[in-house]
Coordinates of C-alpha atoms and ligand atoms in Angstrom, one line a residue:
X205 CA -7.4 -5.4 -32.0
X206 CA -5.6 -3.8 -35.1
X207 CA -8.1 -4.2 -38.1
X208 CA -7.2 -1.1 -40.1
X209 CA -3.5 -2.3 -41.2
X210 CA -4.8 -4.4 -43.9
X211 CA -1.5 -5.9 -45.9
X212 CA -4.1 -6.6 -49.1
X213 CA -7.0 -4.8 -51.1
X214 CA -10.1 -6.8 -49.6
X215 CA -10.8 -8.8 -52.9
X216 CA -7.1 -10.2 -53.0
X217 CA -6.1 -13.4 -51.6
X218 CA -3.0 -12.8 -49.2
X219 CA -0.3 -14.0 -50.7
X220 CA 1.5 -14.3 -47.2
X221 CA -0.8 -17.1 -45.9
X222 CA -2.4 -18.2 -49.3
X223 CA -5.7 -17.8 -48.0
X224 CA -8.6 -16.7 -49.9
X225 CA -10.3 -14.7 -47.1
X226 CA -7.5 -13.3 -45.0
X227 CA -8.0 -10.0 -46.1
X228 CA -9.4 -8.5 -42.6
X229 CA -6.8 -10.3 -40.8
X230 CA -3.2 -9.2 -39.8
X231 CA -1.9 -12.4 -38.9
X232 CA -1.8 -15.4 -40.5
X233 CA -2.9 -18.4 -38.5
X234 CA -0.5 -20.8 -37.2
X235 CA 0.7 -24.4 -38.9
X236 CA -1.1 -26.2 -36.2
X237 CA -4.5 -24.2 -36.8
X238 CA -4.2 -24.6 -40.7
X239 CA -4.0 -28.3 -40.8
X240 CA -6.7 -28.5 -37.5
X241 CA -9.0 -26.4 -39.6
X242 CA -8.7 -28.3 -43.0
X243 CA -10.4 -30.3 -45.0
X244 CA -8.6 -30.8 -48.5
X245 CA -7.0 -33.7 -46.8
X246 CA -10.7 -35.6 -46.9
X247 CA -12.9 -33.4 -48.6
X248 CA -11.1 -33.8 -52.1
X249 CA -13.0 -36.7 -52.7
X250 CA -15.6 -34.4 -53.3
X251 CA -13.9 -32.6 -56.4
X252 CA -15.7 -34.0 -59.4
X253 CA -19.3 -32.9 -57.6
X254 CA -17.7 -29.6 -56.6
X255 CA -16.8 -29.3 -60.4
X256 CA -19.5 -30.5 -61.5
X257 CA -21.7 -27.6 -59.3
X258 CA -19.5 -25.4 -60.6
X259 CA -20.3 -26.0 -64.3
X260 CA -23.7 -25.8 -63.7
X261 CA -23.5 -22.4 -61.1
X262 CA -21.4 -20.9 -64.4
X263 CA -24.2 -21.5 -66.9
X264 CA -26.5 -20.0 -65.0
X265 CA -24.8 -16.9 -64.3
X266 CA -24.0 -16.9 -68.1
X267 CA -27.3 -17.7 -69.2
X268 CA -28.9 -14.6 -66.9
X269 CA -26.2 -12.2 -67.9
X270 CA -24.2 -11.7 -64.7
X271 CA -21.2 -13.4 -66.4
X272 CA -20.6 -13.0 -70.5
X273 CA -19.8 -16.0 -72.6
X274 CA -16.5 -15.5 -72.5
X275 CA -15.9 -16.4 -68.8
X276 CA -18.0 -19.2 -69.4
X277 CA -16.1 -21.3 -72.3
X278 CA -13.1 -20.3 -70.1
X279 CA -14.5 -21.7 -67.0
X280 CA -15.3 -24.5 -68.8
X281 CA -12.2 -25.6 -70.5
X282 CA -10.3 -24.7 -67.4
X283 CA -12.4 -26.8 -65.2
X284 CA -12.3 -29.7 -67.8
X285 CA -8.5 -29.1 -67.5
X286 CA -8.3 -29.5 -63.6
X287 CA -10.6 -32.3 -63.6
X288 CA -7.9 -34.4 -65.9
X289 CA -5.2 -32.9 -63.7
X290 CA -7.3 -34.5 -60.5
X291 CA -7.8 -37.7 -62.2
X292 CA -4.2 -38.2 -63.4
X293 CA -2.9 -37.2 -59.8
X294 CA -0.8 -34.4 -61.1
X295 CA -3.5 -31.9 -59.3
X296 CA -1.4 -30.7 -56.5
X297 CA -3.4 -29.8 -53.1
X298 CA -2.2 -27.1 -51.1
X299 CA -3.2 -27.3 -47.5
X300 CA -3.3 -23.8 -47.0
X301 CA -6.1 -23.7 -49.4
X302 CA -7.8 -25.3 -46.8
X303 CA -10.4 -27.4 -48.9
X304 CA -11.2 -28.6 -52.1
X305 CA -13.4 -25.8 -53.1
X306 CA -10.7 -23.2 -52.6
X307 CA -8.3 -25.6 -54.1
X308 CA -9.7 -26.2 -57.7
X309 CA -10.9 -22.1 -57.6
X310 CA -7.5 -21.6 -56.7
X311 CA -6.2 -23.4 -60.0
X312 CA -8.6 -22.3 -62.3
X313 CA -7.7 -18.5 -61.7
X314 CA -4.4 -20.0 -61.7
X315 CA -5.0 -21.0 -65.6
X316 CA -7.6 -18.3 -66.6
X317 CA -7.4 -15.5 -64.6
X318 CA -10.2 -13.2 -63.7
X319 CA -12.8 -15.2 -65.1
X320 CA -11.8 -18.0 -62.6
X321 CA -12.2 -15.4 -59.6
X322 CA -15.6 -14.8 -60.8
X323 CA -17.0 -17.7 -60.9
X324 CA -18.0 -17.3 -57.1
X325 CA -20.2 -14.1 -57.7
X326 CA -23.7 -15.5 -56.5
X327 CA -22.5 -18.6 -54.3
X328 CA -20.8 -19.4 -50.9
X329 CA -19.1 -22.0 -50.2
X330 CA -21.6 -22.8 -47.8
X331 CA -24.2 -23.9 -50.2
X332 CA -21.2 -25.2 -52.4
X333 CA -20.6 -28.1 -50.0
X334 CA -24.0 -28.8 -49.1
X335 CA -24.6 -29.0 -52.7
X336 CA -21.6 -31.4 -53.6
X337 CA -22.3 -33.5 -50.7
X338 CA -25.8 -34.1 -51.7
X339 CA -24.6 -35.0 -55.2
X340 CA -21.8 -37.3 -53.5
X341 CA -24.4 -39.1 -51.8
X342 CA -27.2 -39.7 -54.3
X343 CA -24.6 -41.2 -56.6
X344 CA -23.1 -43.5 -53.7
X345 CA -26.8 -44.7 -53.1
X346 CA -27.5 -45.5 -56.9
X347 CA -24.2 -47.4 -56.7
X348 CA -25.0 -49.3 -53.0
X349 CA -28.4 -50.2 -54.5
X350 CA -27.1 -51.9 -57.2
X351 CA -24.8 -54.0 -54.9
X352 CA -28.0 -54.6 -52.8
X353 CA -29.3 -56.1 -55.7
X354 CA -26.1 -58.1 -57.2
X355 CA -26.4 -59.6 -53.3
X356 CA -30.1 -60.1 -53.6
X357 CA -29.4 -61.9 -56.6
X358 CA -26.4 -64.0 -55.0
X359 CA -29.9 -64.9 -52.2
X360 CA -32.1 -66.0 -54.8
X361 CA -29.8 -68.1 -56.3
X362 CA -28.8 -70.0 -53.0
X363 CA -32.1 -70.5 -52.0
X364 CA -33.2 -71.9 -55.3
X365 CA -31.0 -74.9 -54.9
X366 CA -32.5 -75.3 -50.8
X367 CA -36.1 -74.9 -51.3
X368 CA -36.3 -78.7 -50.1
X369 CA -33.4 -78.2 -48.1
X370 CA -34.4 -78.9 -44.5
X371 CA -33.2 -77.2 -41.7
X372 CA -34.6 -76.7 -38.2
X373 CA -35.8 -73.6 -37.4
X374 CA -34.7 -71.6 -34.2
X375 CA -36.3 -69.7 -31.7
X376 CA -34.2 -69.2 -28.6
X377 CA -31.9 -70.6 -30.5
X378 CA -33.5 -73.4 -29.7
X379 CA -35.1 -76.2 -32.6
X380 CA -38.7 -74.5 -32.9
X381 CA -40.5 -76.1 -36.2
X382 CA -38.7 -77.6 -39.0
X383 CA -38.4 -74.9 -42.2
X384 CA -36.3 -75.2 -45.3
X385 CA -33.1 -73.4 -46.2
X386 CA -34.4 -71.2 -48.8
X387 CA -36.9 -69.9 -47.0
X388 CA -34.7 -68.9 -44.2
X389 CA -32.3 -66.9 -46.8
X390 CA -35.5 -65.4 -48.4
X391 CA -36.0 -64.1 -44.6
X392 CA -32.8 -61.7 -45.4
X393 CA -34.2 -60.7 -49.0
X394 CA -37.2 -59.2 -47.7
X395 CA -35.0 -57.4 -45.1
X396 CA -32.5 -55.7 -47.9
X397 CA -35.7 -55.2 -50.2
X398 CA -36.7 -52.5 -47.1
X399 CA -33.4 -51.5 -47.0
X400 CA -33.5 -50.3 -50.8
X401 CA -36.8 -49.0 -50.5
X402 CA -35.8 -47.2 -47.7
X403 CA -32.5 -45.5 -49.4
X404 CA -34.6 -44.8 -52.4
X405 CA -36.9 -42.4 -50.2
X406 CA -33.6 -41.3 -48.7
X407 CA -32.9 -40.3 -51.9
X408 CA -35.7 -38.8 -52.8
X409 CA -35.4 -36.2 -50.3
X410 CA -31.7 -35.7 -51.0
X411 CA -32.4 -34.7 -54.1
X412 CA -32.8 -30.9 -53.9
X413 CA -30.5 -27.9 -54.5
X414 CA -29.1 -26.1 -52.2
X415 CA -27.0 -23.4 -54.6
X416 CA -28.5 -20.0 -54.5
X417 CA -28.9 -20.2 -50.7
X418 CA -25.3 -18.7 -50.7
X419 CA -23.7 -17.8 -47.6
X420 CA -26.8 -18.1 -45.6
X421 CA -30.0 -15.5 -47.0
X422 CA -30.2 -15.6 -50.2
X423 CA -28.5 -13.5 -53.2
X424 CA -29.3 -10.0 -54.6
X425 CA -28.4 -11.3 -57.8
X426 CA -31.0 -12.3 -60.5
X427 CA -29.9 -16.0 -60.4
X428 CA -31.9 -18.7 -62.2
X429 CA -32.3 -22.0 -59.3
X430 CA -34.1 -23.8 -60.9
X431 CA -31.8 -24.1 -63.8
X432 CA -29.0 -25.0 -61.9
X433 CA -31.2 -27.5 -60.1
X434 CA -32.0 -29.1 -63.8
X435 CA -29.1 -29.2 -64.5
X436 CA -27.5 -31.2 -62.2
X437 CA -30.6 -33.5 -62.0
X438 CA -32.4 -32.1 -58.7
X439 CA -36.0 -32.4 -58.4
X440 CA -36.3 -29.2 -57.2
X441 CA -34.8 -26.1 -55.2
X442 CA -34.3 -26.3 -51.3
X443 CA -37.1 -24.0 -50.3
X444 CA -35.4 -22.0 -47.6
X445 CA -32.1 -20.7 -47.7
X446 CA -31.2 -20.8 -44.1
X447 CA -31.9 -24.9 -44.3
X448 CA -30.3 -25.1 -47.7
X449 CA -27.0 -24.4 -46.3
X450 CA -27.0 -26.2 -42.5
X451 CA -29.4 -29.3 -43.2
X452 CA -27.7 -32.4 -43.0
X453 CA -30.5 -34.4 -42.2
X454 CA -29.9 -36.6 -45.6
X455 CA -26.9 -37.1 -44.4
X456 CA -28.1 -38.8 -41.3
X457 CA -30.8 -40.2 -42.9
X458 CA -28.5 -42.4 -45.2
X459 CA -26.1 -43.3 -42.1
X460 CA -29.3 -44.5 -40.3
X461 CA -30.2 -46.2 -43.5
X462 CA -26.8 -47.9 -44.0
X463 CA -26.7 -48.9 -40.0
X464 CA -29.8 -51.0 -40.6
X465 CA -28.3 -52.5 -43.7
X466 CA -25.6 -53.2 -41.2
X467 CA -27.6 -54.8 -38.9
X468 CA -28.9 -56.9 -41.2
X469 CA -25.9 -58.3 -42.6
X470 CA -24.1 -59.0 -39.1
X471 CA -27.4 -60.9 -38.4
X472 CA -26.6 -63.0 -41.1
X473 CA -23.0 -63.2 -40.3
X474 CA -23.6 -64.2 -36.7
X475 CA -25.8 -67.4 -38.3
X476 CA -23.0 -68.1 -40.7
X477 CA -20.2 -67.8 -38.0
X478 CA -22.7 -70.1 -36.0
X479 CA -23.6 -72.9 -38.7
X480 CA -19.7 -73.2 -39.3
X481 CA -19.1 -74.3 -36.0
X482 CA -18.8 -78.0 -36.1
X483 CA -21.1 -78.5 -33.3
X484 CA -23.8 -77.0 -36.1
X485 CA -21.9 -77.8 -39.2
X486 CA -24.7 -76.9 -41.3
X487 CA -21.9 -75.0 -44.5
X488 CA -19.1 -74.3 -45.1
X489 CA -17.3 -70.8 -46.5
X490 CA -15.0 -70.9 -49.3
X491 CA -11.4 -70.9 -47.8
X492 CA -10.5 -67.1 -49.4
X493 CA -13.2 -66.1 -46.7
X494 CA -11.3 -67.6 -44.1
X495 CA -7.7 -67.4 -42.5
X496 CA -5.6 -70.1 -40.4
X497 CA -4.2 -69.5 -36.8
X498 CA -1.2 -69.2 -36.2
X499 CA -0.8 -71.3 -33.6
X500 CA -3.5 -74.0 -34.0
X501 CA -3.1 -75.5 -37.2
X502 CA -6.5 -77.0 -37.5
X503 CA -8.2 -74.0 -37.6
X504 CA -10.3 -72.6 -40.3
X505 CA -11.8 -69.1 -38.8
X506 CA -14.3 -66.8 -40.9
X507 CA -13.1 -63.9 -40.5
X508 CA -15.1 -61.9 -43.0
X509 CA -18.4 -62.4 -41.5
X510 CA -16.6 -61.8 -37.9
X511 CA -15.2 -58.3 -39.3
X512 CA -18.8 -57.9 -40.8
X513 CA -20.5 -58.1 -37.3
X514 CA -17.8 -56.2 -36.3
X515 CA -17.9 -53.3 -38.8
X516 CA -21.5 -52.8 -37.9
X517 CA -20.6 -51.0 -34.5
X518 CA -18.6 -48.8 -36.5
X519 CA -21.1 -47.6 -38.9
X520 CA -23.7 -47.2 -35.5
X521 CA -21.1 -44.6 -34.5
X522 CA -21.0 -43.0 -37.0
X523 CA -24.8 -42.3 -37.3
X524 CA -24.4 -41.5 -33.7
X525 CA -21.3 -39.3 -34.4
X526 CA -23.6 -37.3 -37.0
X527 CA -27.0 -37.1 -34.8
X528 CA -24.7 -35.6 -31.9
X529 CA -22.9 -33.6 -34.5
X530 CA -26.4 -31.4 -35.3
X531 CA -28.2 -31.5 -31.8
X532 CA -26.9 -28.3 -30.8
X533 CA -26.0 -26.4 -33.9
X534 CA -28.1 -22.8 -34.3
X535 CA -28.4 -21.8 -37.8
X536 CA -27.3 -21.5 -40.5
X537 CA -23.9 -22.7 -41.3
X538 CA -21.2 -23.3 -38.8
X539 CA -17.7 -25.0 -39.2
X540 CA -19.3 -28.0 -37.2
X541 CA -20.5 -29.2 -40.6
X542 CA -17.2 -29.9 -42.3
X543 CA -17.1 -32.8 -39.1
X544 CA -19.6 -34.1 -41.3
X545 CA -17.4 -35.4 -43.8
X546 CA -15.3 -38.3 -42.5
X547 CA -17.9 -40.3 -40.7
X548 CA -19.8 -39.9 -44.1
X549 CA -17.3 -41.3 -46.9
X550 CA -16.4 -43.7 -44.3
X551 CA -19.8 -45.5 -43.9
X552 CA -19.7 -45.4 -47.9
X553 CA -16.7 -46.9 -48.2
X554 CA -17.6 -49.7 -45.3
X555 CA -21.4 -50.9 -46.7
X556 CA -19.7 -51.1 -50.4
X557 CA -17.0 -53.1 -49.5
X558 CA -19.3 -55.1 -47.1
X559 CA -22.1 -55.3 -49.7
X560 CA -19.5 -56.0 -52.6
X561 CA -18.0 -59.0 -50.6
X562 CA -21.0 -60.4 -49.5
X563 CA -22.4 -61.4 -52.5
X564 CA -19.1 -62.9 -53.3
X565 CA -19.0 -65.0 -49.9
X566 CA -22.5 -66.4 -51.1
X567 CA -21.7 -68.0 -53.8
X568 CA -19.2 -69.7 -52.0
X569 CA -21.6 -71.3 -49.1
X570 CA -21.4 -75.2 -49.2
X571 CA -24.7 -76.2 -47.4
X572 CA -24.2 -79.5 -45.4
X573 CA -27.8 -81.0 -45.7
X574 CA -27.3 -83.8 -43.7
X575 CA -26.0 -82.3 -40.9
X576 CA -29.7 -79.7 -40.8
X577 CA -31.9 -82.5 -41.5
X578 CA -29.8 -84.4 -38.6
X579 CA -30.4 -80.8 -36.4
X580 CA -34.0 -80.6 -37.5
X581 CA -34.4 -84.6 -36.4
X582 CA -32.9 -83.9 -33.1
X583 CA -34.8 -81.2 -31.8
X584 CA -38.5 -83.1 -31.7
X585 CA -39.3 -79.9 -34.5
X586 CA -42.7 -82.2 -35.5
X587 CA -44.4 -81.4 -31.7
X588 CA -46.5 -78.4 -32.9
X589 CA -47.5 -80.7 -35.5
X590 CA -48.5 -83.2 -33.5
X591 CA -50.7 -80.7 -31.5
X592 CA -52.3 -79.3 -34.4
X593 CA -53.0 -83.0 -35.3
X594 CA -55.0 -83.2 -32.3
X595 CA -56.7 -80.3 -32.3
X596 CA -57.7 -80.6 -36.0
X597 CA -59.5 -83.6 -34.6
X598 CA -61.3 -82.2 -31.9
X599 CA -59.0 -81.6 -28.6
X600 CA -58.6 -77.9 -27.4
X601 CA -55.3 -77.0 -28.5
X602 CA -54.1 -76.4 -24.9
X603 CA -55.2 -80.0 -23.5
X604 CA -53.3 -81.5 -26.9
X605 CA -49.8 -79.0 -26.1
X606 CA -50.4 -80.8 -22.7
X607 CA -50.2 -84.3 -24.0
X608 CA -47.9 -83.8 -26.3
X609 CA -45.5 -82.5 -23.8
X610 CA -46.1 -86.2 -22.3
X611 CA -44.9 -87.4 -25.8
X612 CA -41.9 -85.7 -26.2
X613 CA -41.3 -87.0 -22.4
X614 CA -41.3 -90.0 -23.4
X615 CA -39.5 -89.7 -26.6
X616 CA -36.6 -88.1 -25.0
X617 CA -36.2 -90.4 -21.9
X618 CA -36.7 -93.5 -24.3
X619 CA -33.9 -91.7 -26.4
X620 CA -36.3 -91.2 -29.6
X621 CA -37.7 -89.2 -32.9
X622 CA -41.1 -88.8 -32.5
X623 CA -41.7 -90.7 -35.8
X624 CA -39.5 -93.5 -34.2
X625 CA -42.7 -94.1 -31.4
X626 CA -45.1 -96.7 -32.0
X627 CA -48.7 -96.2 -32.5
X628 CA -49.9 -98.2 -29.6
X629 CA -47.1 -96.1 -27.6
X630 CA -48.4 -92.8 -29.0
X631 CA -52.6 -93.9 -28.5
X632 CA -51.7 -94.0 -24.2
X633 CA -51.5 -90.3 -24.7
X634 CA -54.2 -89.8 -27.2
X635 CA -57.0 -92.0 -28.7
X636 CA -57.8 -89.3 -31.6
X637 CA -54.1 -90.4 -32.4
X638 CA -54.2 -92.4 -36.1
X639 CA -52.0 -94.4 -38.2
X640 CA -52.1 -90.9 -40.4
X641 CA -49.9 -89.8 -38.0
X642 CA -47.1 -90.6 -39.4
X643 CA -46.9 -88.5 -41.9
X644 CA -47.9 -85.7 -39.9
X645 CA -44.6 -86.4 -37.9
X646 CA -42.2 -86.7 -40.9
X647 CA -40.0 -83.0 -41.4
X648 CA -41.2 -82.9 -44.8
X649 CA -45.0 -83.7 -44.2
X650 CA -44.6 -80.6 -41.6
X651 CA -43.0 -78.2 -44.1
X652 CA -45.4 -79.0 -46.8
X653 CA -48.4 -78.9 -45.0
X654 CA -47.6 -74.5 -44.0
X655 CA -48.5 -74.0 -47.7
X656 CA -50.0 -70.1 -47.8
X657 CA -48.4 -66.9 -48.5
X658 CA -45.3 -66.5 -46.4
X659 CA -45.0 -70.1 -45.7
X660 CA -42.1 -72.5 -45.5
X661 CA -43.8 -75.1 -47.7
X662 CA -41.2 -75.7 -50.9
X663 CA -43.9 -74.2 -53.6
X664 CA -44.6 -71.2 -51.3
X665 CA -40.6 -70.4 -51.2
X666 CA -40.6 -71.2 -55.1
X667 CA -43.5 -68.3 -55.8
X668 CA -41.6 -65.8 -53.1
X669 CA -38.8 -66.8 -55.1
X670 CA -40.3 -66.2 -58.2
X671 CA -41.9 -62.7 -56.7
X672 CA -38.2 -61.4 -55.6
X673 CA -37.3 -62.1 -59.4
X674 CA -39.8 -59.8 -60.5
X675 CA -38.9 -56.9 -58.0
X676 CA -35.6 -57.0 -59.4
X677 CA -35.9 -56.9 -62.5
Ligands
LIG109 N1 -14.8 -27.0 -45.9 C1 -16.1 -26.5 -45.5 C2 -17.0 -27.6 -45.0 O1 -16.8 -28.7 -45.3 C3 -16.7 -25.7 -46.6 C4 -17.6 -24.6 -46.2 C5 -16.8 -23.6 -45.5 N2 -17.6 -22.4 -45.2 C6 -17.2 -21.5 -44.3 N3 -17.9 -20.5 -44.2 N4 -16.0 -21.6 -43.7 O2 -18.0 -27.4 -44.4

């Protein structure tokens, strides 16, 4: 309990452990404890948003006179200097500087000298890193939302060219109704159109400063926020300082955002892993999707969809990893927050590199269409036509499901379509039954006749098509 042998003035880094703050302490801590308690190793991704806060902090303070000009063009040209020095990899990353704020303020009093140790009057690096974060984080959403987009665009495309193409449609897996290909894939637009809305509203919240907060309560300088938050393109100032500096609720915001996204693109792996089965062999993938076995030499597998549905667990853990992470933290600040980092830049770098491939893979589906009209034939996907049929003519729609249960019986023990069953066959079961019932009974006379908003008739997945095009653009 010795705190009065101090081995440095109080403003001085030690130059025993190289730590910034070690002044109180008479120890330095051990190897293992230095490399448990840093970041640098993961957080130096963060170094052109911590630079670019830093720019920003500086004019201020120059701008309100709490730093002179001076300090600022240094600051500026030495920051500029470290930021090549990063980029070029010759920026060399001390561990014992802990993180990458320390780090690069490290370096620049390295190259300019007491300027660079003033450049932290007014700041902490608690609002520091909640600021850099958010600034991380709204560029990685601009850039998955345009990747949402170059996908969406890859959907459009595809479902274009199957807007006739029929498929059956599935519910229970089973053949339900017959629909067309398009309007299947136009299914997954409209999920990824939510997604971006929902990342854009994300955003939207993201979008606020969190400098000035400093350590925890606030500054007793005469700092200028809302500068600093123009600056660096906020929307505003966090309004409370405690919050500004131990909210990470944008960060789970985005992770729930990017699970969803997730979701939604291993539900559409799980169909394309399905339809290349042979016993559906409704496409194929393009082989550089795919890998061989090494063993079974007939094998084609799709791996990249697999690793998809796969990756999606991942990304719900970390969501999870960050809800657990906050659910017992007191204010304002605690060390707890630098866990935030990892599951973070991971779920970044996952959904890109999904996103990125995925519109890739799509341009490589070859739709079998004979093999989904063949499904669509097999299932008996006309009944609910024939139903409506009957009760458009008069019969209760539950006496005509009843009879056209008996239909199908008979279709299926007689080894038949529906369409393939004469008239005189089809009349025991019903006399409202009509020679016009053979159209009603075709796959395409079903498809056409759902023709209203939302439909699976091919005009209605030509104007949805048409609509999508718009929202892009
Ligand atoms: N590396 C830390 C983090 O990521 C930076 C903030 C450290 N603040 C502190 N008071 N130790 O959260």
């Amino acid at each position: 309990m010795a705190t009065s042998k101090k081995k440095n003035a109080p403003s001085e880094p030690s130059e025993k452990s190289g730590n910034t703050w070690s002044g109180r302490f008479d120890e330095p801590v051990s190897e293992l404890v230095q490399r448990y308690t840093a970041s640098v190793g993961f957080d130096r991704r963060l170094a052109d948003y911590d630079i670019e806060g830093s720019l920003a902090h500086a004019r201020m303070l120059s701008a309100v006179g709490i730093s002179d000009g001076g300090d600022l063009a240094a600051i500026e040209s030495g920051l500029s200097r470290i930021r090549d020095e990063i980029r070029n990899g010759e920026f060399i990353w001390r561990l014992e500087l802990e993180d990458v704020h320390l780090n690069i303020e490290k370096r620049l009093t390295t190259l300019i000298g007491d300027a660079g140790k003033r450049l932290h009057t007014a700041r902490s690096r608690n609002d520091q890193v909640a600021t850099d974060v958010r600034l991380y984080l709204r560029a990685s959403i601009d850039d998955i939302i345009r990747l949402i987009h170059a996908m969406q665009h890859a959907l459009l495309d595809l479902a274009k060219q199957h807007a006739n193409t029929v498929m059956p449609g599935f519910t229970h897996l089973q053949v339900a109704q017959p629909v067309v290909f398009g309007h299947h894939l136009m299914a997954y637009f409209e999920m990824l159109k939510r997604d971006v809305e929902r990342l854009s509203d994300c955003r939207k919240r993201m979008n606020r400063l969190p400098l000035g907060a400093a350590a925890l309560a606030g500054t007793s300088y005469p700092i200028d926020r809302e500068m600093v938050a123009g600056q660096l393109g906020f929307d505003g100032v966090c309004e409370n300082s405690l919050d500004a500096v131990s909210d990470r609720d944008f960060a789970i915001e985005f992770c729930a955002g990017a699970a969803l996204i997730m979701t939604h693109l291993s539900r559409l792996s799980e169909e394309l892993i399905l339809w290349m089965n042979p016993s559906f062999g409704f496409i194929e993938l393009a082989d550089r999707f795919c890998t061989g076995s090494s063993i079974m030499p007939q094998k084609k597998n799709p791996d990249v969809p697999e690793l998809v549905r796969g990756k999606a667990g991942r990304i719900n853990g970390h969501l999870v990893a960050l809800l657990t992470l906050m659910k017992a933290q007191p204010l304002a600040y605690n060390k707890d927050n630098q866990e935030d980092k990892e599951p973070l830049f991971d779920t970044v770098d996952t959904l890109t590199d999904t996103l990125r491939i995925y519109a890739d893979m799509l341009t490589g589906v070859r739709v079998k269409q004979d093999a989904m009209r063949n499904a669509a034939m097999r299932g008996y996907a006309t009944a609910t036509d024939l139903a409506d049929y009957l009760t458009k003519k008069g019969l209760p729609f539950r006496e005509a499901h009843e009879a056209v249960a008996q239909v199908v019986r008979l279709a299926d023990n007689s080894d038949r379509e529906l369409s393939a069953l004469t008239l005189p066959e089809l009349k025991k079961f019903s006399e409202l039954i009509d020679n016009d019932i053979f159209t009603v009974l075709t796959l395409e006379g079903s498809i056409s006749s759902r023709n209203h908003i939302g439909g699976t008739a091919p005009a209605q997945v030509r104007a949805a098509i048409g609509r999508a095009r718009k929202w892009l653009s």
